[in-house]
Amino acid sequence: MANDPRATEHCRDLIPRIASALNDHLSACLADAPPTEVVARGEELTELVLQYEEALTRATGWSLPVRHLPPALATRGR
């Protein structure tokens, strides 16, 4: 198991930023914002989640479970 205290702290710092990015993306979708804005909010969210996963892996050796979903589950409901 990895143990990088700085990575652990970075994970903790990213959690509220990810929550905020999720809210921003939802707000853009609900407001019927231009596609460029919805995509931009989605890209910001994606970048933060990837940063979180990288820090999580450095801190614990684990990755996000979403990465390991089979395609049928990852696209369920579409």
XYZ file of N, CA and C in Angstrom, residues 23-65:
129
model
N -21.880 20.262 -9.273
C -22.985 21.214 -9.188
C -22.964 22.187 -10.364
N -21.771 22.667 -10.731
C -21.655 23.590 -11.867
C -22.104 22.924 -13.165
N -21.730 21.667 -13.339
C -22.124 20.944 -14.552
C -23.642 20.750 -14.580
N -24.207 20.340 -13.456
C -25.659 20.178 -13.375
C -26.363 21.498 -13.663
N -25.879 22.574 -13.070
C -26.502 23.886 -13.279
C -26.475 24.285 -14.748
N -25.352 24.035 -15.413
C -25.256 24.361 -16.840
C -26.250 23.530 -17.647
N -26.370 22.260 -17.297
C -27.326 21.388 -18.001
C -28.761 21.849 -17.774
N -29.102 22.167 -16.534
C -30.468 22.583 -16.206
C -30.822 23.938 -16.807
N -29.826 24.795 -16.958
C -30.059 26.134 -17.487
C -30.118 26.142 -19.012
N -29.996 24.965 -19.608
C -29.975 24.871 -21.066
C -28.890 25.783 -21.630
N -27.733 25.748 -20.978
C -26.593 26.561 -21.393
C -26.117 26.118 -22.773
N -25.384 26.974 -23.450
C -24.837 26.576 -24.747
C -23.977 25.316 -24.596
N -23.954 24.477 -25.616
C -23.159 23.244 -25.530
C -21.709 23.482 -25.128
N -21.130 24.585 -25.588
C -19.732 24.853 -25.232
C -19.557 25.019 -23.728
N -20.547 25.619 -23.067
C -20.459 25.786 -21.612
C -20.649 24.457 -20.888
N -21.616 23.664 -21.341
C -21.841 22.350 -20.720
C -20.590 21.494 -20.861
N -20.006 21.493 -22.055
C -18.784 20.709 -22.290
C -17.646 21.235 -21.430
N -17.501 22.544 -21.331
C -16.427 23.120 -20.508
C -16.581 22.711 -19.048
N -17.809 22.763 -18.523
C -18.031 22.333 -17.134
C -17.722 20.843 -16.989
N -18.088 20.050 -17.982
C -17.785 18.620 -17.950
C -16.292 18.348 -17.992
N -15.570 19.117 -18.785
C -14.116 18.949 -18.864
C -13.451 19.330 -17.548
N -13.943 20.386 -16.911
C -13.402 20.775 -15.603
C -13.627 19.661 -14.587
N -14.820 19.101 -14.592
C -15.139 17.993 -13.689
C -14.236 16.793 -13.964
N -14.086 16.445 -15.221
C -13.233 15.313 -15.595
C -11.808 15.519 -15.117
N -11.268 16.702 -15.318
C -9.886 16.980 -14.901
C -9.723 16.823 -13.390
N -10.674 17.332 -12.627
C -10.595 17.206 -11.172
C -10.691 15.751 -10.727
N -11.573 14.976 -11.356
C -11.711 13.562 -10.994
C -10.433 12.804 -11.335
N -9.820 13.114 -12.468
C -8.558 12.457 -12.826
C -7.444 12.836 -11.848
N -7.419 14.099 -11.428
C -6.437 14.514 -10.413
C -6.667 13.754 -9.111
N -7.938 13.602 -8.739
C -8.270 12.869 -7.522
C -7.794 11.426 -7.623
N -8.074 10.786 -8.755
C -7.667 9.388 -8.897
C -6.144 9.246 -8.831
N -5.431 10.158 -9.456
C -3.968 10.117 -9.405
C -3.477 10.264 -7.965
N -4.027 11.220 -7.237
C -3.631 11.420 -5.836
C -4.041 10.227 -4.981
N -5.227 9.678 -5.230
C -5.698 8.511 -4.489
C -4.754 7.330 -4.686
N -4.326 7.115 -5.915
C -3.406 6.018 -6.205
C -2.076 6.233 -5.495
N -1.572 7.471 -5.509
C -0.315 7.763 -4.795
C -0.483 7.580 -3.293
N -1.645 7.958 -2.780
C -1.870 7.903 -1.335
C -2.145 6.491 -0.836
N -2.850 5.692 -1.653
C -3.338 4.402 -1.145
C -3.020 3.196 -2.016
N -2.664 3.437 -3.263
C -2.472 2.332 -4.192
C -3.760 1.905 -4.883
N -4.880 2.524 -4.550
C -6.185 2.193 -5.122
C -6.538 3.165 -6.246
N -7.497 2.763 -7.072
C -8.027 3.643 -8.104
C -9.533 3.786 -7.889
N -10.161 4.605 -8.693
C -11.609 4.787 -8.593
C -12.327 3.554 -9.127
N -13.361 3.096 -8.450
C -14.072 1.904 -8.921
C -14.771 2.114 -10.260
